[in-house]
Short mmCIF file of C-alpha atoms and ligand atoms in Angstrom, two decimals:
data_model
loop_
_atom_site.label_atom_id
_atom_site.label_comp_id
_atom_site.label_asym_id
_atom_site.label_seq_id
_atom_site.Cartn_x
_atom_site.Cartn_y
_atom_site.Cartn_z
CA UNK A 14 20.79 44.91 7.50
CA UNK A 15 17.62 44.61 9.55
CA UNK A 16 15.92 41.25 9.78
CA UNK A 17 12.16 41.18 10.37
CA UNK A 18 10.51 38.22 11.95
CA UNK A 19 6.85 37.54 11.43
CA UNK A 20 5.62 37.70 15.02
CA UNK A 21 1.95 37.29 14.14
CA UNK A 22 0.60 34.21 15.92
CA UNK A 23 -0.20 31.40 13.52
CA UNK A 24 -3.68 29.96 13.81
CA UNK A 25 -3.26 26.64 15.59
CA UNK A 26 -5.58 24.01 14.16
CA UNK A 27 -6.53 21.39 16.77
CA UNK A 28 -8.18 18.86 14.52
CA UNK A 29 -9.09 17.90 10.98
CA UNK A 30 -12.63 16.57 10.46
CA UNK A 31 -13.14 14.78 7.16
CA UNK A 32 -16.68 13.85 6.15
CA UNK A 33 -17.08 11.28 3.37
CA UNK A 34 -19.68 10.94 0.63
CA UNK A 35 -22.50 9.43 2.68
CA UNK A 36 -21.91 11.95 5.48
CA UNK A 37 -22.88 14.67 2.99
CA UNK A 38 -25.11 12.30 0.98
CA UNK A 39 -28.44 14.16 1.32
CA UNK A 40 -29.74 17.46 2.76
CA UNK A 41 -30.55 15.94 6.17
CA UNK A 42 -27.09 14.42 6.47
CA UNK A 43 -25.50 17.75 5.55
CA UNK A 44 -27.59 19.56 8.19
CA UNK A 45 -26.60 16.90 10.75
CA UNK A 46 -22.96 18.00 10.41
CA UNK A 47 -23.69 21.38 11.99
CA UNK A 48 -23.65 20.23 15.66
CA UNK A 49 -20.52 18.19 14.94
CA UNK A 50 -18.48 21.06 13.55
CA UNK A 51 -19.60 23.76 15.97
CA UNK A 52 -17.62 22.71 19.05
CA UNK A 53 -14.90 25.02 20.40
CA UNK A 54 -11.88 23.36 18.77
CA UNK A 55 -10.17 25.13 15.90
CA UNK A 56 -10.60 22.86 12.93
CA UNK A 57 -10.47 22.30 9.22
CA UNK A 58 -13.52 20.55 7.79
CA UNK A 59 -12.64 18.49 4.70
CA UNK A 60 -15.60 17.39 2.59
CA UNK A 61 -15.98 14.75 -0.12
CA UNK A 62 -18.48 15.03 -2.93
CA UNK A 63 -22.05 13.87 -2.15
CA UNK A 64 -22.13 10.07 -2.49
CA UNK A 65 -22.63 8.92 -6.07
CA UNK A 66 -21.52 12.23 -7.58
CA UNK A 67 -17.93 11.28 -8.44
CA UNK A 68 -19.21 8.03 -9.98
CA UNK A 69 -21.67 10.03 -12.11
CA UNK A 70 -18.91 12.45 -13.13
CA UNK A 71 -16.71 9.49 -14.12
CA UNK A 72 -19.56 8.18 -16.31
CA UNK A 73 -19.95 11.62 -17.90
CA UNK A 74 -16.23 11.84 -18.70
CA UNK A 75 -16.32 8.28 -20.12
CA UNK A 76 -19.19 9.35 -22.41
CA UNK A 77 -17.28 12.44 -23.48
CA UNK A 78 -14.15 10.40 -24.24
CA UNK A 79 -16.17 8.13 -26.50
CA UNK A 80 -17.87 11.18 -28.10
CA UNK A 81 -21.19 10.04 -26.74
CA UNK A 82 -22.34 13.61 -26.31
CA UNK A 83 -26.09 13.00 -26.03
CA UNK A 84 -25.65 10.50 -23.25
CA UNK A 85 -23.23 12.84 -21.45
CA UNK A 86 -25.70 15.74 -21.74
CA UNK A 87 -28.54 13.63 -20.35
CA UNK A 88 -26.43 12.63 -17.35
CA UNK A 89 -25.28 16.22 -16.76
CA UNK A 90 -28.87 17.47 -16.74
CA UNK A 91 -30.06 14.63 -14.48
CA UNK A 92 -27.30 15.46 -11.98
CA UNK A 93 -28.06 19.19 -12.22
CA UNK A 94 -31.72 18.43 -11.41
CA UNK A 95 -30.71 16.30 -8.41
CA UNK A 96 -28.67 19.18 -7.02
CA UNK A 97 -31.50 21.71 -7.50
CA UNK A 98 -33.60 19.36 -5.38
CA UNK A 99 -30.87 19.29 -2.72
CA UNK A 100 -30.83 23.11 -2.68
CA UNK A 101 -34.62 23.24 -2.22
CA UNK A 102 -34.41 21.06 0.89
CA UNK A 103 -31.15 22.37 2.33
CA UNK A 104 -31.96 26.05 2.85
CA UNK A 105 -34.80 27.62 4.78
CA UNK A 106 -34.94 31.00 3.10
CA UNK A 107 -35.44 32.13 -0.50
CA UNK A 108 -32.31 34.29 -0.82
CA UNK A 109 -30.14 31.31 0.14
CA UNK A 110 -32.12 28.97 -2.12
CA UNK A 111 -31.63 31.40 -5.00
CA UNK A 112 -27.90 31.64 -4.36
CA UNK A 113 -27.76 27.82 -4.14
CA UNK A 114 -29.55 27.40 -7.49
CA UNK A 115 -27.20 29.92 -9.12
CA UNK A 116 -24.21 28.09 -7.72
CA UNK A 117 -25.46 24.75 -9.08
CA UNK A 118 -26.11 26.27 -12.49
CA UNK A 119 -22.64 27.78 -12.68
CA UNK A 120 -21.01 24.37 -12.00
CA UNK A 121 -23.22 22.48 -14.44
CA UNK A 122 -22.92 25.12 -17.17
CA UNK A 123 -19.16 24.72 -16.78
CA UNK A 124 -19.42 20.91 -17.15
CA UNK A 125 -21.77 21.36 -20.11
CA UNK A 126 -19.15 23.42 -21.92
CA UNK A 127 -17.09 20.28 -22.43
CA UNK A 128 -19.79 18.68 -24.57
CA UNK A 129 -18.82 21.04 -27.40
CA UNK A 130 -15.03 21.02 -27.04
CA UNK A 131 -12.28 18.51 -27.67
CA UNK A 132 -11.99 16.37 -24.57
CA UNK A 133 -8.63 15.73 -22.87
CA UNK A 134 -7.22 14.34 -19.60
CA UNK A 135 -6.99 17.86 -18.19
CA UNK A 136 -10.68 18.50 -18.76
CA UNK A 137 -11.54 15.12 -17.29
CA UNK A 138 -9.81 16.11 -14.03
CA UNK A 139 -11.60 19.47 -14.01
CA UNK A 140 -14.96 17.72 -14.32
CA UNK A 141 -14.11 15.22 -11.57
CA UNK A 142 -13.26 18.15 -9.27
CA UNK A 143 -16.80 19.56 -9.46
CA UNK A 144 -18.27 17.18 -6.85
CA UNK A 145 -16.09 18.46 -4.00
CA UNK A 146 -16.32 22.06 -5.23
CA UNK A 147 -20.14 21.85 -5.08
CA UNK A 148 -20.45 20.06 -1.70
CA UNK A 149 -18.13 22.52 0.06
CA UNK A 150 -19.87 25.57 -1.43
CA UNK A 151 -23.31 24.24 -0.45
CA UNK A 152 -22.13 23.54 3.10
CA UNK A 153 -20.53 26.93 3.53
CA UNK A 154 -23.72 28.58 2.28
CA UNK A 155 -25.69 26.58 4.84
CA UNK A 156 -23.43 27.78 7.67
CA UNK A 157 -23.86 31.31 6.37
CA UNK A 158 -27.65 30.96 6.46
CA UNK A 159 -27.37 29.76 10.08
CA UNK A 160 -25.07 32.70 10.96
CA UNK A 161 -22.17 30.40 11.77
CA UNK A 162 -18.82 31.97 11.00
CA UNK A 163 -17.01 30.00 8.33
CA UNK A 164 -14.72 30.38 5.35
CA UNK A 165 -14.09 28.26 2.29
CA UNK A 166 -10.39 27.72 1.52
CA UNK A 167 -10.00 26.42 -2.03
CA UNK A 168 -7.87 23.27 -1.93
CA UNK A 169 -6.58 24.20 -5.38
CA UNK A 170 -4.73 27.11 -3.71
CA UNK A 171 -2.58 24.90 -1.48
CA UNK A 172 -2.92 21.17 -2.23
CA UNK A 173 -0.31 20.06 -4.76
CA UNK A 174 1.32 16.83 -5.96
CA UNK A 175 4.81 16.53 -7.39
CA UNK A 176 6.03 14.86 -10.59
CA UNK A 177 5.73 11.42 -8.95
CA UNK A 178 2.12 12.20 -7.91
CA UNK A 179 3.22 12.38 -4.27
CA UNK A 180 2.07 15.25 -2.01
CA UNK A 181 4.39 18.26 -2.22
CA UNK A 182 4.55 18.73 1.56
CA UNK A 183 6.77 21.79 1.47
CA UNK A 184 4.44 23.65 -0.89
CA UNK A 185 1.31 22.53 0.97
CA UNK A 186 2.63 23.59 4.38
CA UNK A 187 3.72 26.99 3.20
CA UNK A 188 0.52 27.73 1.32
CA UNK A 189 -2.04 26.42 3.82
CA UNK A 190 -0.36 28.43 6.57
CA UNK A 191 -0.43 31.54 4.41
CA UNK A 192 -4.17 31.01 3.81
CA UNK A 193 -4.87 30.35 7.50
CA UNK A 194 -3.16 33.53 8.63
CA UNK A 195 -5.94 35.53 7.01
CA UNK A 196 -8.63 34.13 9.30
CA UNK A 197 -9.44 34.23 12.98
CA UNK A 198 -9.56 31.10 15.15
CA UNK A 199 -13.34 31.04 15.69
CA UNK A 200 -13.93 30.62 11.99
CA UNK A 201 -14.77 27.14 10.76
CA UNK A 202 -12.42 26.47 7.86
CA UNK A 203 -13.92 24.34 5.09
CA UNK A 204 -12.00 22.82 2.21
CA UNK A 205 -12.33 20.19 -0.50
CA UNK A 206 -10.95 16.69 -0.15
CA UNK A 207 -9.56 14.74 -3.12
CA UNK A 208 -8.72 17.65 -5.44
CA UNK A 209 -5.32 19.21 -5.95
CA UNK A 210 -3.03 20.71 -8.55
CA UNK A 211 -0.22 18.80 -10.21
CA UNK A 212 3.33 19.89 -10.85
CA UNK A 213 2.19 21.82 -13.98
CA UNK A 214 -0.44 23.72 -11.98
CA UNK A 215 -3.27 21.79 -13.62
CA UNK A 216 -6.31 20.51 -11.75
CA UNK A 217 -5.67 16.93 -10.63
CA UNK A 218 -6.78 14.60 -7.83
CA UNK A 219 -5.49 12.19 -5.19
CA UNK A 220 -7.25 9.18 -6.78
CA UNK A 221 -10.59 7.69 -5.80
CA UNK A 222 -11.33 7.90 -2.09
CA UNK A 223 -8.64 10.61 -1.84
CA UNK A 224 -10.40 12.87 0.66
CA UNK A 225 -9.00 10.69 3.46
CA UNK A 226 -5.54 11.43 2.07
CA UNK A 227 -6.27 15.19 2.00
CA UNK A 228 -7.26 15.04 5.69
CA UNK A 229 -4.12 13.16 6.66
CA UNK A 230 -1.81 15.41 4.63
CA UNK A 231 -3.33 18.54 6.21
CA UNK A 232 -3.19 16.99 9.69
CA UNK A 233 0.50 16.20 9.20
CA UNK A 234 1.60 19.58 7.85
CA UNK A 235 -0.38 21.45 10.53
CA UNK A 236 0.64 18.99 13.30
CA UNK A 237 -2.90 18.79 14.65
CA UNK A 238 -3.89 16.84 17.77
CA UNK A 239 -6.21 14.46 15.90
CA UNK A 240 -7.29 13.61 12.36
CA UNK A 241 -10.92 12.50 12.30
CA UNK A 242 -12.33 10.51 9.40
CA UNK A 243 -16.14 10.56 9.67
CA UNK A 244 -17.96 7.94 7.61
CA UNK A 245 -21.03 5.67 7.56
CA UNK A 246 -19.74 2.96 9.91
CA UNK A 247 -18.38 3.06 13.48
CA UNK A 248 -14.71 2.48 12.73
CA UNK A 249 -12.63 -0.20 11.08
CA UNK A 250 -14.16 -3.68 11.27
CA UNK A 251 -12.29 -6.96 11.44
CA UNK A 252 -13.49 -7.94 7.97
CA UNK A 253 -15.18 -6.29 5.00
CA UNK A 254 -18.84 -5.76 6.00
CA UNK A 255 -19.86 -5.66 2.34
CA UNK A 256 -18.98 -9.36 1.98
CA UNK A 257 -19.11 -10.87 5.45
CA UNK A 258 -21.80 -10.81 8.14
CA UNK A 259 -21.18 -10.22 11.86
CA UNK A 260 -18.00 -8.22 11.46
CA UNK A 261 -16.88 -6.37 14.60
CA UNK A 262 -15.31 -2.98 15.15
CA UNK A 263 -11.63 -2.87 16.17
CA UNK A 264 -11.15 -0.17 18.81
CA UNK A 265 -7.37 0.25 18.49
CA UNK A 266 -4.93 -0.23 15.67
CA UNK A 267 -1.33 0.79 15.12
CA UNK A 268 -0.37 2.98 12.16
CA UNK A 269 1.39 0.00 10.59
CA UNK A 270 -1.62 -2.28 10.95
CA UNK A 271 -4.04 0.33 9.61
CA UNK A 272 -1.72 1.19 6.71
CA UNK A 273 -1.50 -2.48 5.79
CA UNK A 274 -5.32 -2.84 5.84
CA UNK A 275 -5.82 0.34 3.81
CA UNK A 276 -3.21 -0.65 1.25
CA UNK A 277 -4.65 -4.15 0.91
CA UNK A 278 -8.19 -3.07 0.22
CA UNK A 279 -10.10 -1.93 3.33
CA UNK A 280 -12.20 0.63 1.46
CA UNK A 281 -12.86 2.65 4.59
CA UNK A 282 -9.39 4.25 4.20
CA UNK A 283 -7.61 5.49 1.06
CA UNK A 284 -4.51 3.28 0.52
CA UNK A 285 -1.99 6.07 1.25
CA UNK A 286 -3.97 7.94 3.88
CA UNK A 287 -2.18 6.61 6.96
CA UNK A 288 1.34 7.52 5.79
CA UNK A 289 1.34 11.29 6.51
CA UNK A 290 -0.23 10.75 9.97
CA UNK A 291 2.25 7.97 10.80
CA UNK A 292 5.15 10.17 9.69
CA UNK A 293 4.19 12.89 12.18
CA UNK A 294 2.73 10.54 14.81
CA UNK A 295 -0.75 12.11 14.73
CA UNK A 296 -3.63 9.96 15.97
CA UNK A 297 -6.32 9.13 13.41
CA UNK A 298 -9.83 8.44 14.64
CA UNK A 299 -12.55 6.87 12.50
CA UNK A 300 -16.05 7.95 13.52
CA UNK A 301 -19.61 7.38 12.39
CA UNK A 302 -21.69 10.47 11.48
CA UNK A 303 -24.85 8.48 12.16
CA UNK A 304 -23.64 7.52 15.67
CA UNK A 305 -21.36 10.39 16.71
CA UNK A 306 -21.16 9.25 20.35
CA UNK A 307 -19.54 5.94 19.38
CA UNK A 308 -15.78 6.19 20.00
CA UNK A 309 -14.98 4.41 16.69
CA UNK A 310 -11.43 3.25 15.97
CA UNK A 311 -8.30 5.00 17.19
CA UNK A 312 -5.10 4.58 15.20
CA UNK A 313 -1.87 5.49 17.02
CA UNK A 314 1.76 4.40 17.18
CA UNK A 315 1.23 1.95 20.05
CA UNK A 316 -1.42 -0.67 20.35
CA UNK A 317 -1.80 -4.10 21.86
CA UNK A 318 -0.83 -7.04 19.68
CA UNK A 319 -3.50 -9.64 18.94
CA UNK A 320 -3.07 -12.94 17.08
CA UNK A 321 -5.50 -11.73 14.40
CA UNK A 322 -6.94 -8.26 14.13
CA UNK A 323 -8.52 -7.95 10.71
CA UNK A 324 -8.73 -9.17 7.16
CA UNK A 325 -8.91 -7.12 3.96
CA UNK A 326 -8.96 -7.95 0.26
CA UNK A 327 -7.73 -6.11 -2.79
CA UNK A 328 -9.18 -6.94 -6.21
CA UNK A 329 -7.95 -6.15 -9.70
CA UNK A 330 -4.61 -7.89 -9.23
CA UNK A 331 -2.64 -9.45 -12.10
CA UNK A 332 0.07 -12.04 -11.54
CA UNK A 333 3.10 -12.49 -13.81
CA UNK A 334 5.09 -15.72 -13.58
CA UNK A 335 8.55 -15.77 -15.14
CA UNK A 336 10.26 -19.09 -15.61
CA UNK A 337 13.90 -19.06 -16.63
CA UNK A 338 16.77 -21.54 -16.46
CA UNK A 339 19.04 -18.50 -16.63
CA UNK A 340 17.94 -17.63 -13.11
CA UNK A 341 19.64 -20.76 -11.76
CA UNK A 342 22.66 -19.72 -9.67
CA UNK A 343 22.74 -16.35 -11.47
CA UNK A 344 23.09 -13.00 -9.80
CA UNK A 345 21.57 -9.85 -11.26
CA UNK A 346 18.50 -11.66 -12.63
CA UNK A 347 16.05 -9.99 -10.24
CA UNK A 348 17.54 -6.59 -11.05
CA UNK A 349 16.75 -7.12 -14.74
CA UNK A 350 13.17 -8.08 -13.84
CA UNK A 351 12.70 -5.05 -11.58
CA UNK A 352 14.15 -2.67 -14.16
CA UNK A 353 11.34 -3.61 -16.53
CA UNK A 354 8.71 -2.71 -13.91
CA UNK A 355 10.57 0.49 -13.14
CA UNK A 356 10.63 1.49 -16.80
CA UNK A 357 6.83 1.30 -16.84
CA UNK A 358 6.51 3.02 -13.44
CA UNK A 359 4.51 0.04 -12.18
CA UNK A 360 4.88 -1.02 -8.58
CA UNK A 361 4.94 -4.62 -7.42
CA UNK A 362 2.71 -5.74 -4.54
CA UNK A 363 3.68 -9.36 -3.84
CA UNK A 364 6.68 -11.38 -4.90
CA UNK A 365 7.78 -15.00 -4.44
CA UNK A 366 10.82 -16.73 -5.90
CA UNK A 367 12.00 -20.28 -6.41
CA UNK A 368 15.10 -21.78 -7.99
CA UNK A 369 14.10 -21.06 -11.57
CA UNK A 370 10.89 -19.03 -11.33
CA UNK A 371 9.58 -15.80 -9.95
CA UNK A 372 5.97 -14.65 -9.45
CA UNK A 373 4.99 -11.01 -9.06
CA UNK A 374 1.70 -9.21 -8.69
CA UNK A 375 0.70 -5.72 -9.82
CA UNK A 376 -2.48 -3.74 -9.22
CA UNK A 377 -2.13 -1.36 -12.14
CA UNK A 378 -2.76 -3.19 -15.43
CA UNK A 379 -2.05 -0.15 -17.65
CA UNK A 380 1.26 -1.55 -18.96
CA UNK A 381 0.66 -5.23 -18.22
CA UNK A 382 0.88 -6.21 -21.88
CA UNK A 383 4.13 -4.30 -22.55
CA UNK A 384 5.70 -5.56 -19.30
CA UNK A 385 4.90 -9.15 -20.29
CA UNK A 386 6.49 -8.64 -23.73
CA UNK A 387 9.68 -7.20 -22.20
CA UNK A 388 9.87 -9.98 -19.60
CA UNK A 389 9.82 -12.57 -22.39
CA UNK A 390 13.43 -11.54 -23.10
CA UNK A 391 14.28 -13.18 -19.75
CA UNK A 392 12.26 -16.39 -19.92
CA UNK A 393 8.78 -17.78 -20.45
CA UNK A 394 6.03 -15.58 -19.06
CA UNK A 395 2.55 -16.47 -17.91
CA UNK A 396 -0.02 -13.80 -17.03
CA UNK A 397 -3.20 -14.27 -15.04
CA UNK A 398 -5.71 -11.51 -14.33
CA UNK A 399 -8.75 -11.28 -11.99
CA UNK A 400 -6.75 -12.11 -8.91
CA UNK A 401 -7.28 -10.91 -5.33
CA UNK A 402 -4.82 -10.36 -2.52
CA UNK A 403 -6.18 -11.28 0.89
CA UNK A 404 -4.26 -9.69 3.74
CA UNK A 405 -4.53 -10.91 7.33
CA UNK A 406 -3.32 -8.37 9.89
CA UNK A 407 -2.22 -9.65 13.28
CA UNK A 408 0.85 -10.74 15.19
CA UNK A 409 3.18 -12.35 12.65
CA UNK A 410 6.52 -11.69 14.35
CA UNK A 411 9.04 -14.24 13.11
CA UNK A 412 9.66 -15.75 16.57
CA UNK A 413 6.01 -16.78 16.94
CA UNK A 414 4.61 -20.20 16.14
CA UNK A 415 1.23 -21.48 15.12
CA UNK A 416 -0.54 -18.61 13.35
CA UNK A 417 0.11 -19.57 9.72
CA UNK A 418 -1.29 -23.14 10.12
CA UNK A 419 -4.58 -21.75 11.46
CA UNK A 420 -4.94 -19.58 8.38
CA UNK A 421 -4.13 -22.39 5.97
CA UNK A 422 -6.51 -24.70 7.83
CA UNK A 423 -9.29 -22.09 7.54
CA UNK A 424 -8.67 -21.81 3.79
CA UNK A 425 -8.05 -25.47 3.01
CA UNK A 426 -10.83 -25.50 0.39
CA UNK A 427 -9.48 -22.46 -1.46
CA UNK A 428 -6.58 -22.74 -3.95
CA UNK A 429 -3.78 -20.46 -2.69
CA UNK A 430 -1.68 -19.14 -5.56
CA UNK A 431 0.97 -17.15 -3.71
CA UNK A 432 1.86 -16.69 -0.05
CA UNK A 433 3.77 -13.75 1.37
CA UNK A 434 4.98 -14.31 4.93
CA UNK A 435 7.88 -12.74 6.79
CA UNK A 436 7.85 -9.47 4.86
CA UNK A 437 6.03 -7.70 7.66
CA UNK A 438 5.74 -8.56 11.39
CA UNK A 439 2.05 -7.70 11.32
CA UNK A 440 0.64 -9.21 8.16
CA UNK A 441 0.42 -12.29 5.99
CA UNK A 442 -0.87 -12.02 2.42
CA UNK A 443 -2.27 -14.61 0.04
CA UNK A 444 -3.18 -14.55 -3.62
CA UNK A 445 -6.40 -16.21 -4.74
CA UNK A 446 -8.77 -16.10 -7.73
CA UNK A 447 -11.20 -13.21 -7.32
CA UNK A 448 -14.08 -15.66 -7.72
CA UNK A 449 -13.04 -17.19 -4.36
CA UNK A 450 -12.80 -13.91 -2.47
CA UNK A 451 -16.15 -13.84 -0.67
CA UNK A 452 -15.80 -17.44 0.46
CA UNK A 453 -12.21 -16.85 1.63
CA UNK A 454 -13.21 -13.78 3.66
CA UNK A 455 -16.14 -15.65 5.17
CA UNK A 456 -13.98 -18.65 6.13
CA UNK A 457 -11.34 -16.41 7.71
CA UNK A 458 -13.98 -14.64 9.83
CA UNK A 459 -15.50 -17.95 10.89
CA UNK A 460 -12.16 -19.49 11.92
CA UNK A 461 -10.16 -16.54 13.19
CA UNK A 462 -12.71 -14.24 14.83
CA UNK A 463 -15.53 -16.46 16.14
P1 ADP B 523 -16.73 7.55 2.72
O1 ADP B 523 -17.65 7.87 1.60
O2 ADP B 523 -17.17 8.10 4.03
O3 ADP B 523 -15.29 7.84 2.40
P2 ADP B 523 -16.26 4.77 2.09
O4 ADP B 523 -17.38 4.15 1.35
O5 ADP B 523 -15.06 5.19 1.32
O6 ADP B 523 -16.85 5.99 2.93
O7 ADP B 523 -15.78 3.81 3.29
C1 ADP B 523 -16.71 3.30 4.20
C2 ADP B 523 -17.15 1.92 3.76
O8 ADP B 523 -16.02 1.05 3.72
C3 ADP B 523 -18.10 1.23 4.71
O9 ADP B 523 -19.42 1.60 4.47
C4 ADP B 523 -17.83 -0.26 4.45
O10 ADP B 523 -18.79 -0.78 3.57
C5 ADP B 523 -16.50 -0.28 3.71
N1 ADP B 523 -15.49 -1.13 4.37
C6 ADP B 523 -14.67 -2.00 3.72
N2 ADP B 523 -13.87 -2.63 4.57
C7 ADP B 523 -14.15 -2.16 5.80
C8 ADP B 523 -13.67 -2.44 7.11
N3 ADP B 523 -12.67 -3.32 7.32
N4 ADP B 523 -14.21 -1.78 8.14
C9 ADP B 523 -15.19 -0.87 7.95
N5 ADP B 523 -15.70 -0.57 6.74
C10 ADP B 523 -15.20 -1.21 5.68
N1 LIG B 524 -15.25 12.00 -4.17
C1 LIG B 524 -14.06 11.22 -4.34
C2 LIG B 524 -14.42 9.78 -4.65
O1 LIG B 524 -15.60 9.44 -4.68
C3 LIG B 524 -13.12 11.31 -3.17
C4 LIG B 524 -13.65 10.76 -1.86
O2 LIG B 524 -14.85 10.51 -1.70
O3 LIG B 524 -12.84 10.58 -0.95
O4 LIG B 524 -13.55 9.01 -4.91
MG1 MG B 525 -13.83 6.86 1.23
#
């Protein structure tokens, strides 16, 4: 038997460049990407939807779910109009403007279809996918008008999640490489962030902010030299700039530190986006499209330790407190508690235990009510919603002294409801009422970073 090897050289992608919503937020911003993507490196350009679009699409799907068809139609037409305006400003020549207008109409006619049909989860996902499908098509058309060689690879042909909603790396690697083989290295490859297919082949997505995750997954399967996340700020800051003034950029972070910040609420990165890069040890750089010369933040496997690096906060947390005399001296009690969470496929963020009580937090309230009912079999249960986890990232190795008191001193006016320390050498987390979040973040900046 003869064995044939595919000797054709694979296209080696040097970097992934992901541009978020504001980086494609208006025609001028989209045009400003051209000098950034036309360097000599082979690359995949991952685009988000134009800023505000996914939010509008969510509102439209909400209207359709509640059979509010008139309101949905009004929003669809308003968004269609906005995009026709974008097309007018984006292209210089009539043939490209005409193609752009046709493209916009085809997407919005498709969305409009759903105003007359029964509306399901599957259709919701198809509507949410339109933002990235439009932004990538508009950008590729722009490069075409400027005679820049590019190709649009549909993410729906290679990006897939498995039955646990985790990336199907094997499938993605095989299929992206098959797609890449068709193109030559000078071509700029463009694809959609966020969107994917699920295990049934249906259109799905990687959750809000998921374009970062797309970039990291692609970077990992293609083993690129660098994954670049381009956004509207020059890298990761030491606190959330939406709530605190005078935050400062952090130039270097480790994968573990960045993953912790992303997971605990730093909006600049999707919660799971560091994992694929960390797995394959691929540097991630965060850059600002408005200040491309700024070096931003570099995330790698080795960085210098600092007492405190950054603070992040995650809202929408619920806490469940279980009190049970049966827990006293008993083994197997925690297993029974965890089995209930497992049955509802709900993950636990923070946990603290005492002799007869256990407190747990979750960020997905979908089954909160049912979980509480099942837990009542084990003891008395108290539920509190509208909680926030504040995570402080720094040097919390167990042999160190002195860092926890500084944090508690800084927050001595804020009621602390849970404390998680010792679970990770680089973070300490606290649970507070969401109403105290802004003040807590401000106090931490004042005491730890000034
Ligand atoms: P994109 O649309 O490019 O994905 P995002 O809005 O998702 O951008 O993320 C960038 C925003 O994240 C910033 O404008 C900033 O307001 C917010 N942000 C929250 N926490 C941080 C932080 N620690 N450092 C930098 N930006 C942060
Ligand atoms: N457009 C999607 C969102 O707004 C994905 C992203 O921007 O990363 O969530
Ligand atoms: Mg984002």
